[in-house]
Amino acid sequence: MAVGSGGGRVLQDDALRGARVPGTGVLARCRSAARAVLTSRRTLHLATGAVAAVLYSNFLIDLLVPGPHEWAQQVSVLETPGHRSALLLRTTDVLAALLELSQLPAVRAALPVSRWRGLVVGGAAAFALGGILAAAVTLPADPLAGTDGLLTASSALDPEALRRAAHDGTSILSVGGMVASAGAAWMLLRRRPRERPRWLGPVVTVVAAGCAVELGADLVVALRPQWQLLDGVSQRAQMLTLSAWVVGLGAIAARPPRAVES
């Protein structure tokens, strides 16, 4: 009897250990679903950032198009009506901008509340909107049109000069916005080591270096016009550095939203 009683208690204990607490299966499934959603969300933002970066550095895509690539010309010149790659380059500019705009709500949600956060998001928005406008208002088809100023001999506004000024202005807005966005991200997170990704400092440095190289090349070409190739190559280098920040914004967007928002 003692043995039988002991065996019964063992069986009873095993049954209790094997019994499931009501609701634990549902909670486990919910946690698993939440992890899957977060993983897919992270993958989506990272992929969106990578695609937007490639589309922005669209001269890489242009290299795949049959025909010579004009390295001495800025990419804006290759987007003028009549050029073999104009439609491709302008379309990729717009697509990159739209993808970047789609990332900004998640970027804002992932960053701590600060006026610097507003500049991170606002600068990236200026980059996207400026890129769309620059693609819509291209440089004149004639490379020399509009280079003599806004006033013609008849004292009327020169439409080609206005078009060139509008394109150059929106391009500067786009590039300047992205540089400001990267700098603001560093100012926002530089004293938050737990929230600052390790790649932020190097990427911001690369963006600043690309800007310095482009400005230096502009100065050199202004003094030595025969070195036009330097201008085209330096602009493409700067596009690559800005693409690095496009990827960086995608990585920020992929982070979980902060619990407290205002």
mmCIF file of C-alpha atoms in Angstrom:
data_model
loop_
_atom_site.group_PDB
_atom_site.id
_atom_site.type_symbol
_atom_site.label_atom_id
_atom_site.label_comp_id
_atom_site.label_asym_id
_atom_site.label_seq_id
_atom_site.Cartn_x
_atom_site.Cartn_y
_atom_site.Cartn_z
ATOM 1 C CA MET A 1 0.000 0.000 0.000
ATOM 2 C CA ALA A 2 2.821 2.405 0.832
ATOM 3 C CA VAL A 3 4.462 1.745 -2.479
ATOM 4 C CA GLY A 4 1.204 2.218 -4.309
ATOM 5 C CA SER A 5 0.486 5.436 -2.424
ATOM 6 C CA GLY A 6 3.956 6.792 -3.188
ATOM 7 C CA GLY A 7 3.592 5.886 -6.840
ATOM 8 C CA GLY A 8 0.265 7.686 -6.961
ATOM 9 C CA ARG A 9 1.804 10.833 -5.524
ATOM 10 C CA VAL A 10 4.587 10.698 -8.117
ATOM 11 C CA LEU A 11 2.067 10.382 -10.923
ATOM 12 C CA GLN A 12 0.042 13.232 -9.461
ATOM 13 C CA ASP A 13 3.122 15.484 -9.220
ATOM 14 C CA ASP A 14 4.045 14.682 -12.820
ATOM 15 C CA ALA A 15 0.551 15.554 -13.927
ATOM 16 C CA LEU A 16 0.691 18.887 -12.103
ATOM 17 C CA ARG A 17 4.080 19.722 -13.614
ATOM 18 C CA GLY A 18 2.781 18.891 -17.069
ATOM 19 C CA ALA A 19 -0.401 20.891 -16.668
ATOM 20 C CA ARG A 20 -0.474 24.213 -18.499
ATOM 21 C CA VAL A 21 -1.439 27.432 -16.814
ATOM 22 C CA PRO A 22 -4.456 28.858 -18.669
ATOM 23 C CA GLY A 23 -3.444 31.600 -21.100
ATOM 24 C CA THR A 24 0.280 30.845 -21.268
ATOM 25 C CA GLY A 25 -0.046 29.438 -24.784
ATOM 26 C CA VAL A 26 -1.813 32.581 -25.967
ATOM 27 C CA LEU A 27 0.836 34.815 -24.388
ATOM 28 C CA ALA A 28 3.614 32.826 -26.019
ATOM 29 C CA ARG A 29 1.959 33.134 -29.403
ATOM 30 C CA CYS A 30 1.496 36.885 -28.894
ATOM 31 C CA ARG A 31 5.152 37.323 -27.965
ATOM 32 C CA SER A 32 6.204 35.310 -30.988
ATOM 33 C CA ALA A 33 3.975 37.378 -33.266
ATOM 34 C CA ALA A 34 5.332 40.620 -31.785
ATOM 35 C CA ARG A 35 8.913 39.489 -32.387
ATOM 36 C CA ALA A 36 8.039 38.585 -35.967
ATOM 37 C CA VAL A 37 6.471 42.003 -36.546
ATOM 38 C CA LEU A 38 9.482 43.818 -35.100
ATOM 39 C CA THR A 39 11.850 41.716 -37.192
ATOM 40 C CA SER A 40 9.911 42.329 -40.399
ATOM 41 C CA ARG A 41 9.622 46.046 -39.573
ATOM 42 C CA ARG A 42 13.373 46.296 -39.023
ATOM 43 C CA THR A 43 14.083 44.449 -42.254
ATOM 44 C CA LEU A 44 11.678 46.686 -44.165
ATOM 45 C CA HIS A 45 13.300 49.918 -42.962
ATOM 46 C CA LEU A 46 16.833 48.659 -43.561
ATOM 47 C CA ALA A 47 15.920 47.479 -47.054
ATOM 48 C CA THR A 48 14.145 50.751 -47.831
ATOM 49 C CA GLY A 49 17.202 52.729 -46.759
ATOM 50 C CA ALA A 50 19.520 50.590 -48.865
ATOM 51 C CA VAL A 51 17.329 50.878 -51.965
ATOM 52 C CA ALA A 52 16.943 54.645 -51.513
ATOM 53 C CA ALA A 53 20.722 55.001 -51.198
ATOM 54 C CA VAL A 54 21.337 53.146 -54.463
ATOM 55 C CA LEU A 55 18.655 55.146 -56.252
ATOM 56 C CA TYR A 56 20.155 58.415 -55.006
ATOM 57 C CA SER A 57 23.636 57.452 -56.244
ATOM 58 C CA ASN A 58 22.023 56.862 -59.604
ATOM 59 C CA PHE A 59 25.207 57.420 -61.582
ATOM 60 C CA LEU A 60 26.023 53.832 -60.562
ATOM 61 C CA ILE A 61 22.855 52.727 -62.350
ATOM 62 C CA ASP A 62 23.753 54.900 -65.331
ATOM 63 C CA LEU A 63 27.001 52.959 -65.672
ATOM 64 C CA LEU A 64 24.875 49.949 -66.651
ATOM 65 C CA VAL A 65 23.317 51.837 -69.567
ATOM 66 C CA PRO A 66 25.128 51.241 -72.880
ATOM 67 C CA GLY A 67 27.168 54.222 -73.950
ATOM 68 C CA PRO A 68 29.921 56.377 -72.457
ATOM 69 C CA HIS A 69 29.447 57.867 -69.002
ATOM 70 C CA GLU A 70 30.412 61.539 -68.937
ATOM 71 C CA TRP A 71 32.465 61.670 -65.750
ATOM 72 C CA ALA A 72 33.483 65.297 -66.247
ATOM 73 C CA GLN A 73 29.854 66.459 -66.175
ATOM 74 C CA GLN A 74 27.805 66.816 -63.032
ATOM 75 C CA VAL A 75 24.873 64.424 -62.803
ATOM 76 C CA SER A 76 22.464 67.360 -63.143
ATOM 77 C CA VAL A 77 23.795 67.936 -66.657
ATOM 78 C CA LEU A 78 23.078 64.305 -67.535
ATOM 79 C CA GLU A 79 19.445 64.842 -66.479
ATOM 80 C CA THR A 80 18.760 67.585 -69.014
ATOM 81 C CA PRO A 81 16.119 66.804 -71.671
ATOM 82 C CA GLY A 82 17.546 64.934 -74.625
ATOM 83 C CA HIS A 83 20.321 63.137 -72.766
ATOM 84 C CA ARG A 84 20.278 59.357 -73.119
ATOM 85 C CA SER A 85 19.895 58.796 -69.357
ATOM 86 C CA ALA A 86 17.783 61.828 -68.452
ATOM 87 C CA LEU A 87 14.554 59.953 -67.746
ATOM 88 C CA LEU A 88 16.317 57.205 -65.793
ATOM 89 C CA LEU A 89 18.256 59.612 -63.591
ATOM 90 C CA ARG A 90 15.315 61.902 -62.887
ATOM 91 C CA THR A 91 13.030 58.967 -62.087
ATOM 92 C CA THR A 92 15.501 57.442 -59.656
ATOM 93 C CA ASP A 93 15.936 60.841 -57.976
ATOM 94 C CA VAL A 94 12.198 61.052 -57.333
ATOM 95 C CA LEU A 95 11.923 57.442 -56.159
ATOM 96 C CA ALA A 96 14.822 57.906 -53.732
ATOM 97 C CA ALA A 97 13.160 61.028 -52.338
ATOM 98 C CA LEU A 98 9.794 59.312 -51.885
ATOM 99 C CA LEU A 99 11.384 56.361 -50.113
ATOM 100 C CA GLU A 100 13.235 58.739 -47.815
ATOM 101 C CA LEU A 101 10.041 60.608 -46.969
ATOM 102 C CA SER A 102 8.373 57.307 -46.078
ATOM 103 C CA GLN A 103 11.102 56.650 -43.477
ATOM 104 C CA LEU A 104 10.800 59.920 -41.607
ATOM 105 C CA PRO A 105 7.872 59.091 -39.264
ATOM 106 C CA ALA A 106 9.798 56.056 -37.998
ATOM 107 C CA VAL A 107 13.001 58.105 -37.698
ATOM 108 C CA ARG A 108 11.189 60.666 -35.582
ATOM 109 C CA ALA A 109 9.612 57.995 -33.386
ATOM 110 C CA ALA A 110 12.983 56.346 -32.729
ATOM 111 C CA LEU A 111 14.816 59.504 -31.610
ATOM 112 C CA PRO A 112 14.598 61.287 -28.252
ATOM 113 C CA VAL A 113 12.547 64.457 -28.057
ATOM 114 C CA SER A 114 14.718 67.473 -28.836
ATOM 115 C CA ARG A 115 14.942 70.403 -31.204
ATOM 116 C CA TRP A 116 17.833 68.505 -32.799
ATOM 117 C CA ARG A 117 15.387 65.748 -33.658
ATOM 118 C CA GLY A 118 13.343 68.280 -35.589
ATOM 119 C CA LEU A 119 16.429 69.217 -37.601
ATOM 120 C CA VAL A 120 17.263 65.567 -38.294
ATOM 121 C CA VAL A 121 13.797 64.989 -39.733
ATOM 122 C CA GLY A 122 13.424 68.435 -41.294
ATOM 123 C CA GLY A 123 16.807 68.258 -43.005
ATOM 124 C CA ALA A 124 15.997 64.867 -44.485
ATOM 125 C CA ALA A 125 12.614 66.187 -45.645
ATOM 126 C CA ALA A 126 14.357 69.145 -47.315
ATOM 127 C CA PHE A 127 16.709 66.678 -48.994
ATOM 128 C CA ALA A 128 13.783 64.738 -50.419
ATOM 129 C CA LEU A 129 11.673 67.717 -51.473
ATOM 130 C CA GLY A 130 14.675 69.497 -52.967
ATOM 131 C CA GLY A 131 15.546 66.372 -54.929
ATOM 132 C CA ILE A 132 12.031 66.115 -56.346
ATOM 133 C CA LEU A 133 12.011 69.775 -57.366
ATOM 134 C CA ALA A 134 15.478 69.532 -58.915
ATOM 135 C CA ALA A 135 14.324 66.539 -60.958
ATOM 136 C CA ALA A 136 11.242 68.451 -62.105
ATOM 137 C CA VAL A 137 13.113 71.672 -62.957
ATOM 138 C CA THR A 138 16.217 70.539 -64.801
ATOM 139 C CA LEU A 139 19.084 72.608 -66.095
ATOM 140 C CA PRO A 140 18.589 74.132 -69.563
ATOM 141 C CA ALA A 141 19.298 71.747 -72.414
ATOM 142 C CA ASP A 142 21.941 74.185 -73.676
ATOM 143 C CA PRO A 143 24.861 73.970 -71.196
ATOM 144 C CA LEU A 144 25.636 77.674 -71.684
ATOM 145 C CA ALA A 145 22.057 78.933 -71.477
ATOM 146 C CA GLY A 146 21.352 81.171 -68.538
ATOM 147 C CA THR A 147 24.977 81.533 -67.484
ATOM 148 C CA ASP A 148 25.143 85.275 -68.139
ATOM 149 C CA GLY A 149 22.859 86.252 -65.277
ATOM 150 C CA LEU A 150 19.156 86.808 -64.763
ATOM 151 C CA LEU A 151 18.985 89.962 -66.901
ATOM 152 C CA THR A 152 19.331 89.964 -70.677
ATOM 153 C CA ALA A 153 20.301 92.901 -72.858
ATOM 154 C CA SER A 154 16.640 93.886 -73.075
ATOM 155 C CA SER A 155 16.485 94.095 -69.262
ATOM 156 C CA ALA A 156 13.910 91.294 -69.179
ATOM 157 C CA LEU A 157 14.266 88.251 -66.970
ATOM 158 C CA ASP A 158 15.969 85.442 -68.851
ATOM 159 C CA PRO A 159 13.827 82.264 -68.517
ATOM 160 C CA GLU A 160 16.841 80.002 -68.947
ATOM 161 C CA ALA A 161 18.728 81.829 -66.210
ATOM 162 C CA LEU A 162 15.716 81.564 -63.916
ATOM 163 C CA ARG A 163 15.492 77.858 -64.651
ATOM 164 C CA ARG A 164 19.168 77.357 -63.894
ATOM 165 C CA ALA A 165 18.878 79.341 -60.665
ATOM 166 C CA ALA A 166 15.817 77.339 -59.591
ATOM 167 C CA HIS A 167 17.545 74.031 -60.268
ATOM 168 C CA ASP A 168 20.749 75.050 -58.519
ATOM 169 C CA GLY A 169 18.796 76.395 -55.554
ATOM 170 C CA THR A 170 16.772 73.225 -55.067
ATOM 171 C CA SER A 171 19.916 71.106 -55.441
ATOM 172 C CA ILE A 172 21.660 73.140 -52.747
ATOM 173 C CA LEU A 173 18.576 72.804 -50.540
ATOM 174 C CA SER A 174 18.643 69.038 -51.006
ATOM 175 C CA VAL A 175 22.334 68.538 -50.267
ATOM 176 C CA GLY A 176 22.382 71.096 -47.454
ATOM 177 C CA GLY A 177 19.365 69.500 -45.826
ATOM 178 C CA MET A 178 21.019 66.102 -45.729
ATOM 179 C CA VAL A 179 24.271 67.482 -44.322
ATOM 180 C CA ALA A 180 22.297 69.345 -41.648
ATOM 181 C CA SER A 181 20.350 66.176 -40.842
ATOM 182 C CA ALA A 182 23.526 64.181 -40.261
ATOM 183 C CA GLY A 183 25.078 66.913 -38.127
ATOM 184 C CA ALA A 184 21.913 67.271 -36.050
ATOM 185 C CA ALA A 185 21.833 63.526 -35.395
ATOM 186 C CA TRP A 186 25.350 63.734 -33.987
ATOM 187 C CA MET A 187 24.451 66.702 -31.790
ATOM 188 C CA LEU A 188 21.365 64.872 -30.571
ATOM 189 C CA LEU A 189 23.056 61.594 -29.643
ATOM 190 C CA ARG A 190 26.656 62.555 -28.865
ATOM 191 C CA ARG A 191 25.967 62.702 -25.114
ATOM 192 C CA ARG A 192 23.725 59.635 -25.123
ATOM 193 C CA PRO A 193 26.210 56.754 -25.446
ATOM 194 C CA ARG A 194 23.583 54.102 -24.791
ATOM 195 C CA GLU A 195 21.407 55.356 -27.638
ATOM 196 C CA ARG A 196 24.163 56.410 -30.032
ATOM 197 C CA PRO A 197 24.980 53.721 -32.610
ATOM 198 C CA ARG A 198 28.668 53.028 -33.110
ATOM 199 C CA TRP A 199 28.500 53.844 -36.790
ATOM 200 C CA LEU A 200 27.083 57.353 -36.294
ATOM 201 C CA GLY A 201 30.374 59.187 -35.770
ATOM 202 C CA PRO A 202 32.152 57.644 -38.776
ATOM 203 C CA VAL A 203 29.163 58.205 -41.076
ATOM 204 C CA VAL A 204 28.792 61.856 -40.053
ATOM 205 C CA THR A 205 32.529 62.314 -40.608
ATOM 206 C CA VAL A 206 32.215 60.809 -44.083
ATOM 207 C CA VAL A 207 29.329 63.156 -44.910
ATOM 208 C CA ALA A 208 31.339 66.177 -43.759
ATOM 209 C CA ALA A 209 34.378 65.020 -45.740
ATOM 210 C CA GLY A 210 32.288 64.605 -48.884
ATOM 211 C CA CYS A 211 30.958 68.129 -48.502
ATOM 212 C CA ALA A 212 34.469 69.525 -48.029
ATOM 213 C CA VAL A 213 35.790 67.659 -51.074
ATOM 214 C CA GLU A 214 32.975 68.950 -53.271
ATOM 215 C CA LEU A 215 33.459 72.556 -52.142
ATOM 216 C CA GLY A 216 37.207 72.267 -52.650
ATOM 217 C CA ALA A 217 36.732 70.850 -56.131
ATOM 218 C CA ASP A 218 34.391 73.707 -57.047
ATOM 219 C CA LEU A 219 37.075 76.185 -56.027
ATOM 220 C CA VAL A 220 39.805 74.379 -57.950
ATOM 221 C CA VAL A 221 37.709 74.143 -61.120
ATOM 222 C CA ALA A 222 36.814 77.826 -60.851
ATOM 223 C CA LEU A 223 40.540 78.586 -60.929
ATOM 224 C CA ARG A 224 41.473 75.815 -63.372
ATOM 225 C CA PRO A 225 38.536 75.188 -65.754
ATOM 226 C CA GLN A 226 40.545 72.563 -67.628
ATOM 227 C CA TRP A 227 40.226 70.335 -64.545
ATOM 228 C CA GLN A 228 36.499 69.874 -65.115
ATOM 229 C CA LEU A 229 36.821 66.130 -64.520
ATOM 230 C CA LEU A 230 37.591 66.851 -60.861
ATOM 231 C CA ASP A 231 34.216 68.558 -60.477
ATOM 232 C CA GLY A 232 32.262 65.606 -61.851
ATOM 233 C CA VAL A 233 34.147 62.997 -59.847
ATOM 234 C CA SER A 234 33.950 64.949 -56.585
ATOM 235 C CA GLN A 235 30.201 65.400 -56.963
ATOM 236 C CA ARG A 236 29.748 61.652 -57.387
ATOM 237 C CA ALA A 237 31.904 61.064 -54.318
ATOM 238 C CA GLN A 238 29.666 63.398 -52.341
ATOM 239 C CA MET A 239 26.591 61.537 -53.576
ATOM 240 C CA LEU A 240 28.071 58.336 -52.172
ATOM 241 C CA THR A 241 28.689 59.974 -48.790
ATOM 242 C CA LEU A 242 25.112 61.264 -48.657
ATOM 243 C CA SER A 243 23.911 57.795 -49.601
ATOM 244 C CA ALA A 244 25.717 56.543 -46.499
ATOM 245 C CA TRP A 245 23.518 58.830 -44.407
ATOM 246 C CA VAL A 246 20.421 57.612 -46.270
ATOM 247 C CA VAL A 247 21.352 54.114 -45.091
ATOM 248 C CA GLY A 248 21.986 55.504 -41.604
ATOM 249 C CA LEU A 249 18.512 57.021 -41.456
ATOM 250 C CA GLY A 250 17.129 53.642 -42.460
ATOM 251 C CA ALA A 251 18.991 52.056 -39.553
ATOM 252 C CA ILE A 252 17.554 54.656 -37.171
ATOM 253 C CA ALA A 253 14.060 54.083 -38.557
ATOM 254 C CA ALA A 254 14.516 50.351 -37.941
ATOM 255 C CA ARG A 255 14.980 50.903 -34.209
ATOM 256 C CA PRO A 256 11.961 50.334 -31.947
ATOM 257 C CA PRO A 257 9.877 53.463 -31.326
ATOM 258 C CA ARG A 258 10.518 55.187 -28.031
ATOM 259 C CA ALA A 259 7.951 54.518 -25.329
ATOM 260 C CA VAL A 260 7.304 58.198 -24.588
ATOM 261 C CA GLU A 261 6.518 60.600 -27.405
ATOM 262 C CA SER A 262 5.523 64.226 -27.373
#
